[in-house]
Tab-separated table of C-alpha atoms in Angstrom:
chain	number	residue	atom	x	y	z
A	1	UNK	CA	255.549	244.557	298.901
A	2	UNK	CA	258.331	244.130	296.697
A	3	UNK	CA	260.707	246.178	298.959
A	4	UNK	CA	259.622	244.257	301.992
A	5	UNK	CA	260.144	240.982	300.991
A	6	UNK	CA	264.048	242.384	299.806
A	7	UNK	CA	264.480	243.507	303.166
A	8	UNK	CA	263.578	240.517	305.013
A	9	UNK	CA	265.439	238.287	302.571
A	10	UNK	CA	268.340	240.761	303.247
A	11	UNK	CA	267.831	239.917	306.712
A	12	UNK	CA	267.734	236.271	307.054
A	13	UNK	CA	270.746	236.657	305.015
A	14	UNK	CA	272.901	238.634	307.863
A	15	UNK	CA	271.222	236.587	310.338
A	16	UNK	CA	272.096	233.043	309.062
A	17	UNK	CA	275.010	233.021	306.856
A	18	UNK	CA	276.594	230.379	305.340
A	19	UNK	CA	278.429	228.497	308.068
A	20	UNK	CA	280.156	225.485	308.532
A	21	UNK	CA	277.730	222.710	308.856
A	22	UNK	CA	279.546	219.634	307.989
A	23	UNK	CA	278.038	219.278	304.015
A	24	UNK	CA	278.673	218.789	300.522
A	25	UNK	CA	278.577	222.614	299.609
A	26	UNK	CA	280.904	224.098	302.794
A	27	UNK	CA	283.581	221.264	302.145
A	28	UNK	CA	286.049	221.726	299.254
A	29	UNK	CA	285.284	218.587	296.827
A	30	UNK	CA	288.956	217.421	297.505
A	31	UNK	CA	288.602	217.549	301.038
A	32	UNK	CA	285.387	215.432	301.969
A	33	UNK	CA	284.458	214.448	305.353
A	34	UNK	CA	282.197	211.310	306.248
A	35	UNK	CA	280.812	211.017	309.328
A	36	UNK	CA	278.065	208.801	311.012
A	37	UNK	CA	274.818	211.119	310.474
A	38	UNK	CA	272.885	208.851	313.291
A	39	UNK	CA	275.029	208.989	316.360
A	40	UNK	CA	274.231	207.491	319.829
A	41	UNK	CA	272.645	209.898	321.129
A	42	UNK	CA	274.290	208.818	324.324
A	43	UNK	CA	277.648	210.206	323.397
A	44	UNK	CA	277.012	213.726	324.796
A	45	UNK	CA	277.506	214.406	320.496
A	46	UNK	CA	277.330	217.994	320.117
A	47	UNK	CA	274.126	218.979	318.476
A	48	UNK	CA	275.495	221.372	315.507
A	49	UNK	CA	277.959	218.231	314.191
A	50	UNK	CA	274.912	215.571	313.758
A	51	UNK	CA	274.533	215.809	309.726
A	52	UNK	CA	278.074	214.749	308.385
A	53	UNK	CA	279.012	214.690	304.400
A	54	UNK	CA	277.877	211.076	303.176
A	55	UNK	CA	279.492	211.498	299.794
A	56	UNK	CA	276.350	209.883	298.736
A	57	UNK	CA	277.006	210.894	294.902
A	58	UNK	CA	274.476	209.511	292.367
A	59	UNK	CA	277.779	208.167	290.438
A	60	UNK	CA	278.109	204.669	288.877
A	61	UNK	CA	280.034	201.948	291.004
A	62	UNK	CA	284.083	201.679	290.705
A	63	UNK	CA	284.487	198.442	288.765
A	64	UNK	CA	286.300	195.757	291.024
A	65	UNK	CA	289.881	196.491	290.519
A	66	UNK	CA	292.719	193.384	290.475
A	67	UNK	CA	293.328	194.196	294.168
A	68	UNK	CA	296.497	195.606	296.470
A	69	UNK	CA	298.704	192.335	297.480
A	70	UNK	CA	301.373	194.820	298.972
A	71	UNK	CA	300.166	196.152	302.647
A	72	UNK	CA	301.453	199.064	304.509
A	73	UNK	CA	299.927	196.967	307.890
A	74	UNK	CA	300.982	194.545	310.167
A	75	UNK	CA	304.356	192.893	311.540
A	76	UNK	CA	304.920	191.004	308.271
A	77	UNK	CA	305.071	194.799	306.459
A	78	UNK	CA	307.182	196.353	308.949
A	79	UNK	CA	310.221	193.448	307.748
A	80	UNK	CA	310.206	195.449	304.108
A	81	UNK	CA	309.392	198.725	305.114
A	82	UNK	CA	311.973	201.201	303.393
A	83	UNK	CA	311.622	203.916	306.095
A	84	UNK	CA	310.891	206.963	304.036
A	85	UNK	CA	311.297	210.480	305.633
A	86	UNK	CA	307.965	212.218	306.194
A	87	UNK	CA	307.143	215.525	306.059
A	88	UNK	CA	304.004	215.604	308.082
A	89	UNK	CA	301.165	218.662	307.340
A	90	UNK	CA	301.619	220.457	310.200
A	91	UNK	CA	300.145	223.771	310.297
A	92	UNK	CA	302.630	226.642	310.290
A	93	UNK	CA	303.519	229.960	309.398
A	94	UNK	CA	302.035	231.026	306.305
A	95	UNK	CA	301.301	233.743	303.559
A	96	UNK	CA	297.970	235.990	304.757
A	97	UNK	CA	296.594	238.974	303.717
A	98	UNK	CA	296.352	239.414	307.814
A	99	UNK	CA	299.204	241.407	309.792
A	100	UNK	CA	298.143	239.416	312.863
A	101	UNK	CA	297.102	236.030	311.654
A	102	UNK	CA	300.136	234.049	310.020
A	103	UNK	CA	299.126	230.396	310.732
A	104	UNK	CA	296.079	230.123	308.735
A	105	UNK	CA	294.513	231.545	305.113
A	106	UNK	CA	291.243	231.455	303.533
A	107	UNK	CA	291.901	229.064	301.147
A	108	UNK	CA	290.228	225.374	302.076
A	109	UNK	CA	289.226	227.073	305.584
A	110	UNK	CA	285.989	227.919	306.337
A	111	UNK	CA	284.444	231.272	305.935
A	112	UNK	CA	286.083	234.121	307.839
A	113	UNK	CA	288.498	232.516	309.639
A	114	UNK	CA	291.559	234.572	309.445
A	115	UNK	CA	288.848	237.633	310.711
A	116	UNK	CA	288.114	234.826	313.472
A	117	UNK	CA	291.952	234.175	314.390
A	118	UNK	CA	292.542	237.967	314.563
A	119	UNK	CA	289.603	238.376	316.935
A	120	UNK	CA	290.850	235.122	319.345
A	121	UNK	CA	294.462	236.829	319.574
A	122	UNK	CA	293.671	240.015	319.997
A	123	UNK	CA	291.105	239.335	322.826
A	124	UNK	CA	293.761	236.822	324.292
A	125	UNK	CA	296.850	239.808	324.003
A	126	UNK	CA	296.055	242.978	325.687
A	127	UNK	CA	298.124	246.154	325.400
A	128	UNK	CA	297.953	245.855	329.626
A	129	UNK	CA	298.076	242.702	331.429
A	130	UNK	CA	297.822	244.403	334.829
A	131	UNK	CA	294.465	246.265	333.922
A	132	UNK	CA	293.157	242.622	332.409
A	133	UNK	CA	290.817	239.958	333.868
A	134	UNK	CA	291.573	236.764	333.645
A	135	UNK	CA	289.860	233.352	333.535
A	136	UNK	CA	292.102	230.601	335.140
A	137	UNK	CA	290.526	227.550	333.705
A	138	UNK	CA	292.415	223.780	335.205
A	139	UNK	CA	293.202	221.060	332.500
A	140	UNK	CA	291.108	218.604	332.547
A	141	UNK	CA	292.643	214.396	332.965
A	142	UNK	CA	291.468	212.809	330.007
A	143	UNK	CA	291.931	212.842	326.741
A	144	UNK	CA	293.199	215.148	323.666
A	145	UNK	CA	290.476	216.078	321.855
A	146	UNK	CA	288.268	216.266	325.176
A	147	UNK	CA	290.915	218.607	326.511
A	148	UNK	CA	291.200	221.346	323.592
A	149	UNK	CA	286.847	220.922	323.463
A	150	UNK	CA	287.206	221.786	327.775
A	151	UNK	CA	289.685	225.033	326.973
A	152	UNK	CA	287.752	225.765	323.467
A	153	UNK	CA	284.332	225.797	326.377
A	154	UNK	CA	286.310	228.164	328.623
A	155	UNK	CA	287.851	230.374	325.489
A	156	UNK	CA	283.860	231.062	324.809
A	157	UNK	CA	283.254	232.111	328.532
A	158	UNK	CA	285.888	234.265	328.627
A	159	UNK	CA	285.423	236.204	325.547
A	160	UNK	CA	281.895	237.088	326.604
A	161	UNK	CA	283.001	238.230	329.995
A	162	UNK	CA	285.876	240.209	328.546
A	163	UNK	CA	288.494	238.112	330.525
A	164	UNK	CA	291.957	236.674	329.407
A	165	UNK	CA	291.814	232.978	329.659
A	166	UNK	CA	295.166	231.776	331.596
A	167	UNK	CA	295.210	227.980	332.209
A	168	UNK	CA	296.680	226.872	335.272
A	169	UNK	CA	297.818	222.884	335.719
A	170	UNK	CA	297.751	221.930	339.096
A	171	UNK	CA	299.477	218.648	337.809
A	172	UNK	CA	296.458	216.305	337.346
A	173	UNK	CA	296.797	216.021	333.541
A	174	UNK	CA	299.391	213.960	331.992
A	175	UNK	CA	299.873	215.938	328.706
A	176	UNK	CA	300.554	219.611	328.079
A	177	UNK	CA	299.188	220.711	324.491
A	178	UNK	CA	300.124	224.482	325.362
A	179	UNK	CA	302.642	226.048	326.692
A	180	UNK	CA	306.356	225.277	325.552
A	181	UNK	CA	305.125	222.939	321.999
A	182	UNK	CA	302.958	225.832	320.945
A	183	UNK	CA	302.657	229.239	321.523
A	184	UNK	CA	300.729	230.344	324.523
A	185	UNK	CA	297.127	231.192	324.697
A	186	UNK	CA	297.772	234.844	325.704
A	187	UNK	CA	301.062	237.108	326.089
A	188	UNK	CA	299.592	237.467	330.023
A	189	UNK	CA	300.916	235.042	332.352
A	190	UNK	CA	300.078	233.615	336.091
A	191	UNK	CA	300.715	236.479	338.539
A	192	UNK	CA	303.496	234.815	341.016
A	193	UNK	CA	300.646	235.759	343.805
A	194	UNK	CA	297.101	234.507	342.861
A	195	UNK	CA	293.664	234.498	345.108
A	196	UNK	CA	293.550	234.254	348.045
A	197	UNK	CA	296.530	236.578	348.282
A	198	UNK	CA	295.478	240.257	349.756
A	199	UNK	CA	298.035	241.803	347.960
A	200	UNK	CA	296.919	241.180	344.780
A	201	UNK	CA	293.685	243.036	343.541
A	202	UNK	CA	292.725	242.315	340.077
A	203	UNK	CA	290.223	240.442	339.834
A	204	UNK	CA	290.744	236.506	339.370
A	205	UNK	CA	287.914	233.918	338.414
A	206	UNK	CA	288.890	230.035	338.689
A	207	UNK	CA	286.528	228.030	336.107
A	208	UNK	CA	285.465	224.625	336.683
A	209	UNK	CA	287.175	222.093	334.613
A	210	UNK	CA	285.074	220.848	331.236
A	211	UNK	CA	282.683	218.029	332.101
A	212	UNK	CA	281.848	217.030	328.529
A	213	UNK	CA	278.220	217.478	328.811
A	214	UNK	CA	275.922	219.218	326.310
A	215	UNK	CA	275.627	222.644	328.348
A	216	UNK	CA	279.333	222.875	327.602
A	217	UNK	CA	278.389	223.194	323.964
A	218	UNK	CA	278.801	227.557	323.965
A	219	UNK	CA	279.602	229.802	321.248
A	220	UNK	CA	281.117	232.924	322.065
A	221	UNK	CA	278.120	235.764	321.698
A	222	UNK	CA	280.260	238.069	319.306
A	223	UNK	CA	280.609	234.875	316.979
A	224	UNK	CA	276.613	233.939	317.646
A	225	UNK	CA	275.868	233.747	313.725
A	226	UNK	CA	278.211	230.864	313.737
A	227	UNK	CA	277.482	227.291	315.147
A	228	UNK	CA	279.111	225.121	317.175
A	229	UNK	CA	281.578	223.352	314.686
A	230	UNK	CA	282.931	226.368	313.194
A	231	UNK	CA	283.366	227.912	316.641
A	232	UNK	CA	285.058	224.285	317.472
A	233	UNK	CA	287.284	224.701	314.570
A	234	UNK	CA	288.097	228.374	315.355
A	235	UNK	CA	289.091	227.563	319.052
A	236	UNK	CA	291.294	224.071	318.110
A	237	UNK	CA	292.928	226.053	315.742
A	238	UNK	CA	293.961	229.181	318.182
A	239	UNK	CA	294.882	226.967	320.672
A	240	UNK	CA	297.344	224.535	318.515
A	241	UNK	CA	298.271	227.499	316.344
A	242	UNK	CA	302.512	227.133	315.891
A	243	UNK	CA	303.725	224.685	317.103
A	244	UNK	CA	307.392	225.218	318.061
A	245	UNK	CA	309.900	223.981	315.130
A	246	UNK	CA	311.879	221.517	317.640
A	247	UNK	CA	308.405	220.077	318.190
A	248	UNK	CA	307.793	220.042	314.821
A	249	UNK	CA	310.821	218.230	313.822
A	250	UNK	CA	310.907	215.364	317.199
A	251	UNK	CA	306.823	214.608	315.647
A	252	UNK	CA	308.088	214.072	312.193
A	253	UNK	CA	310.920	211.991	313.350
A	254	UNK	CA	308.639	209.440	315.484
A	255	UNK	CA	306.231	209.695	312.287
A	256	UNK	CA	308.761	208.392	309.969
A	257	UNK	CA	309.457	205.474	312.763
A	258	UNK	CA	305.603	204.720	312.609
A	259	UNK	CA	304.971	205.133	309.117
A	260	UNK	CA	308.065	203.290	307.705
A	261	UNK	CA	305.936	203.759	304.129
A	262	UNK	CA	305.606	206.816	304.625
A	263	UNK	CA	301.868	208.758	304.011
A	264	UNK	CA	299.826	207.571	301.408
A	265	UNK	CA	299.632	208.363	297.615
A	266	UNK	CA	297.042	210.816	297.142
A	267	UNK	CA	293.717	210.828	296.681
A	268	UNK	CA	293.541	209.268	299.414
A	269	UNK	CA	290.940	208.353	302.550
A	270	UNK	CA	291.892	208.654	306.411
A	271	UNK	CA	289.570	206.807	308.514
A	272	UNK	CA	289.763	206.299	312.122
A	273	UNK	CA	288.431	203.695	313.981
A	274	UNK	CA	287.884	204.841	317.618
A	275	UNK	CA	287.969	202.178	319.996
A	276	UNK	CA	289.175	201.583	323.947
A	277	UNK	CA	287.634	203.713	326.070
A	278	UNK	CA	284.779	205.184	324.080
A	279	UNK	CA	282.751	201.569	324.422
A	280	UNK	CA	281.675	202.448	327.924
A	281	UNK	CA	280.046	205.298	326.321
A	282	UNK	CA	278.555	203.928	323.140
A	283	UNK	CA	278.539	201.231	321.073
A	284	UNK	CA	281.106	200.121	318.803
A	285	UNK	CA	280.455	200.699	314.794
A	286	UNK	CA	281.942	197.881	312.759
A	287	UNK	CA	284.848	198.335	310.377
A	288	UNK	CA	282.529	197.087	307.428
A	289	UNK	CA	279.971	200.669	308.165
A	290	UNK	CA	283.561	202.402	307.621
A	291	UNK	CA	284.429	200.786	304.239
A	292	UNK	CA	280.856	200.859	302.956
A	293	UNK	CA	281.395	204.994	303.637
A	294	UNK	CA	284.865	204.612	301.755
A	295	UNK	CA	283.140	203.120	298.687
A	296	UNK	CA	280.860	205.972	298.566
A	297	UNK	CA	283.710	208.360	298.420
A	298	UNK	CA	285.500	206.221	296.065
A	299	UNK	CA	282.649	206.824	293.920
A	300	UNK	CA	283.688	210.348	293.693
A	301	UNK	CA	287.135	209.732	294.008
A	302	UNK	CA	287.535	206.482	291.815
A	303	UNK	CA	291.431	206.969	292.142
A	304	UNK	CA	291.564	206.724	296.266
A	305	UNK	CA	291.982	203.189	296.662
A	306	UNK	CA	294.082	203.754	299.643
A	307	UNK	CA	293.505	204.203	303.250
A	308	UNK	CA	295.329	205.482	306.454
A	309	UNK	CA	293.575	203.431	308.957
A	310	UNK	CA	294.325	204.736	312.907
A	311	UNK	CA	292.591	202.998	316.140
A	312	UNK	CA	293.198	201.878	319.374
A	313	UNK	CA	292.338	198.256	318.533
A	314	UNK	CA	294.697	195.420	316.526
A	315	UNK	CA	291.597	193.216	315.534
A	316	UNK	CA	290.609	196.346	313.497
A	317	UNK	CA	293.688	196.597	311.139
A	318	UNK	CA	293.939	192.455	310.943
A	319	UNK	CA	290.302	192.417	310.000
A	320	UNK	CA	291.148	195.348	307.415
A	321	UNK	CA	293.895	193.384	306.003
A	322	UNK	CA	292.412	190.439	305.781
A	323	UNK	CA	288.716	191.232	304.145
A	324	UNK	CA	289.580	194.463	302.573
A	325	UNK	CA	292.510	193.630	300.862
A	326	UNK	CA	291.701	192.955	297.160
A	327	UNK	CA	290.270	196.378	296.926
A	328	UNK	CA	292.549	198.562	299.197
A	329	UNK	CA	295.606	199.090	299.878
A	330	UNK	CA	295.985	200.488	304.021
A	331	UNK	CA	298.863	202.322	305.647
A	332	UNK	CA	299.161	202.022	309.621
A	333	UNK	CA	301.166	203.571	312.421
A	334	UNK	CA	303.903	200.555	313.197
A	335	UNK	CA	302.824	201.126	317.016
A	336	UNK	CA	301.610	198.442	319.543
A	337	UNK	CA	297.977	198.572	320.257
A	338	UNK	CA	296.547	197.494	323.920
A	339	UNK	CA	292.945	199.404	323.588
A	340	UNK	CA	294.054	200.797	326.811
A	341	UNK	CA	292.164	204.225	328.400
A	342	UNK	CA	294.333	206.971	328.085
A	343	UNK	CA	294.982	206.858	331.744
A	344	UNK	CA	296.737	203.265	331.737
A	345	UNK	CA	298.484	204.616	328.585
A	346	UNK	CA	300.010	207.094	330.233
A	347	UNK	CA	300.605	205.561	333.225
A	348	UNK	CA	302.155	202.588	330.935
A	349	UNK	CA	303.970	204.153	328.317
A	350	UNK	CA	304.080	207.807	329.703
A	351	UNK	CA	302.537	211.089	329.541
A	352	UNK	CA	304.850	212.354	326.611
A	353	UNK	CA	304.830	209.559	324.565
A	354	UNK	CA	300.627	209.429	324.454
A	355	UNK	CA	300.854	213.273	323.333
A	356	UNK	CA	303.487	212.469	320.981
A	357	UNK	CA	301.988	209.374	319.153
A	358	UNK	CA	298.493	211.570	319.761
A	359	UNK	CA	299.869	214.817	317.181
A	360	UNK	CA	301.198	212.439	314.935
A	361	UNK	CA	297.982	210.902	314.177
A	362	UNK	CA	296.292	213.589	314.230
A	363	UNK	CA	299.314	215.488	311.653
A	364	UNK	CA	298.891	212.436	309.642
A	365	UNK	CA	294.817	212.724	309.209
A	366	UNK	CA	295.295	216.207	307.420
A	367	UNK	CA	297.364	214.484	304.810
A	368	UNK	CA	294.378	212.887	302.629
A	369	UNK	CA	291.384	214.092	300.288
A	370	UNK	CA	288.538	212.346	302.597
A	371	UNK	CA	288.170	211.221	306.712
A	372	UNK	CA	285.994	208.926	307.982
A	373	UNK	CA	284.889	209.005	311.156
A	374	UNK	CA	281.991	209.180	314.144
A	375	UNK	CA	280.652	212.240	315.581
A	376	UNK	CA	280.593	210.842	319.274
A	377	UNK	CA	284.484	211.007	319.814
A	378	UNK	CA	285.867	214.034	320.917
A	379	UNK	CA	289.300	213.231	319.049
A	380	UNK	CA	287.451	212.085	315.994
A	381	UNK	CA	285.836	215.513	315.826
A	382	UNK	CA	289.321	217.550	316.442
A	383	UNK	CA	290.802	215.692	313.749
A	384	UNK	CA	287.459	217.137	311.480
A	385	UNK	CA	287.986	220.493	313.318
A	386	UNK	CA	291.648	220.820	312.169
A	387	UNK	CA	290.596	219.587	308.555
A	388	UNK	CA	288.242	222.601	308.955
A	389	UNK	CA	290.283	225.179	308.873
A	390	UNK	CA	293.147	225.116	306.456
């Protein structure tokens, strides 16, 4: 009896390991994550992301604190801001035990990446491109984080049909996250004579573009003892894996323009309040359910009284600066803030720019000890995804 109840205990084990679901024990303690654990279930939020880390500590309350007169927010800051140069925490080369994988590690990742990173680029790099299939998968128009989720959805497909994924742009999307600012998805490329051309035999499959709907939610079969977030957090990081140095340095140049105080102090707490667009699809959460989930990781973090506040919408960081202010102290991106969609920002300010002021934001999110943010925004969840791994 003894021996049978070791075995199947030895099973569940290899069938359900630890993964990455988004709680206390698979998060580093200086890297927490808040996020709404009651989304609108009208979001299209993916299923394996619904419990977030609520830093709900049982630890006294931070006494009241004599307050933060100085801002990092608003016009009247930007007339005193010193323009610091910022280094932003963009993911690079690094130091691996892997002879493949060079742009992540173990440490603050979750489990088995680097063996996940070496699987993703050695399906994506065959030894023959001309004896390959390939998956041609079109970029979707909207926005950053919906895009990487779209080719993260086609990655999956591919790998369990044993295809290279190749993306082909047939101009419709106004930003280009791969291709000459990171490295490309596969050392294959577009044959110069595709389908329907006779001459050409291998075999060529054109995937629909990603819809955002819940049947788009797939993890690759090889990686089935994983869920959905780490597979998310896998995928984002393959795809936005080295980012060219020129690219590198142009982001960290417009960040030092937008953050003229540079990052915050740490500890620190990112939060982004997603606005715009995302109210035709649910409703909009209040800054004050964002700073009541700050004081609960101030609780464990009784030193992080400051916050990197991102969103779409002015009212938010006036509101911030004007109720939170005795307790916090906020840095902002200097930029102007219309709560457009991202297709009248692009067509308004340009395709470029959006991408641009897009990385740097999200760059600038890796920087602190805690985010706070909601589950039914596909950027909201990259930002968690890149946190994720490293």
């Amino acid at each position: 009896l003894l021996a049978l109840l070791a075995a199947a205990l030895l099973l569940y084990v290899v069938a359900f390991p630890t993964g990455p679901s988004i709680q206390k024990s698979a998060v580093p303690l200086h890297r927490h994550t808040y996020s709404d654990p009651t989304p609108n279930p009208a979001a299209n939020s993916d299923p394996s992301l619904e419990s977030g880390l609520t830093s709900n500590l049982d630890l006294p309350p931070v006494p009241e604190g004599q307050g933060n007169s100085t801002q990092c927010c608003g016009a009247a800051a930007m007339a005193s801001a010193p323009l610091n140069p910022i280094q932003l925490q963009i993911p690079g080369r690094s130091n691996t035990t892997s002879s493949i994988v060079d742009w992540v590690t173990e440490e603050d990742s979750l489990p088995n990446t680097i063996w996940a990173q070496e699987q993703l680029f050695i399906a994506q790099h065959p030894l023959d491109c001309r004896a390959s299939r390939f998956h041609i998968v079109p970029l979707r128009t909207c926005g950053l984080g919906c895009v990487i989720h779209g080719l993260s959805f086609a990655l999956a497909r591919s790998l369990d049909a044993g295809a290279v994924l190749l993306v082909h742009n047939p101009g419709s999307w106004h930003f280009s996250p791969v291709g000459p600012f990171f490295e490309a998805l596969s050392n294959c490329s577009l044959p110069a004579c595709m389908p329907p051309c006779k001459s050409h035999a291998k075999p060529f499959q054109f995937l629909p573009a990603y819809e955002g709907t819940t049947k788009y939610n797939r993890v690759p079969k090889r990686f089935r003892h994983y869920n959905l977030a780490w597979w998310r957090a896998q995928s984002a990081r393959y795809i936005l894996r080295r980012p060219e140095e020129w690219y590198k340095r142009k982001l960290e140049g417009m960040a030092t323009a937008l953050l003229p105080f540079g990052l915050p102090p740490r500890p620190c707490i990112s939060i982004h309040v997603r606005r715009s667009d995302k109210r035709t699809e649910v409703r909009d959460r209040p800054l004050a359910e964002y700073m009541r989930a700050a004081e609960q990781v101030r609780r464990a973090l009784p030193e992080a009284s400051r916050i990197l506040l991102t969103t779409e919408d002015d009212q938010v960081v006036d509101e911030a600066t004007r109720e939170y202010a005795q307790r916090w102290q906020f840095y902002c991106l200097m930029e102007e803030r219309h709560n457009w969609s991202h297709l009248k920002a692009a067509k308004e300010k340009g395709g470029q720019w959006l991408q641009d002021l897009s990385f740097v934001g999200l760059y600038a999110h890796l920087w602190c000890d805690a985010l706070i943010i909601t589950q039914s925004s596909n950027w909201c969840r990259l930002i968690h995804e890149m946190r994720a791994t490293g």
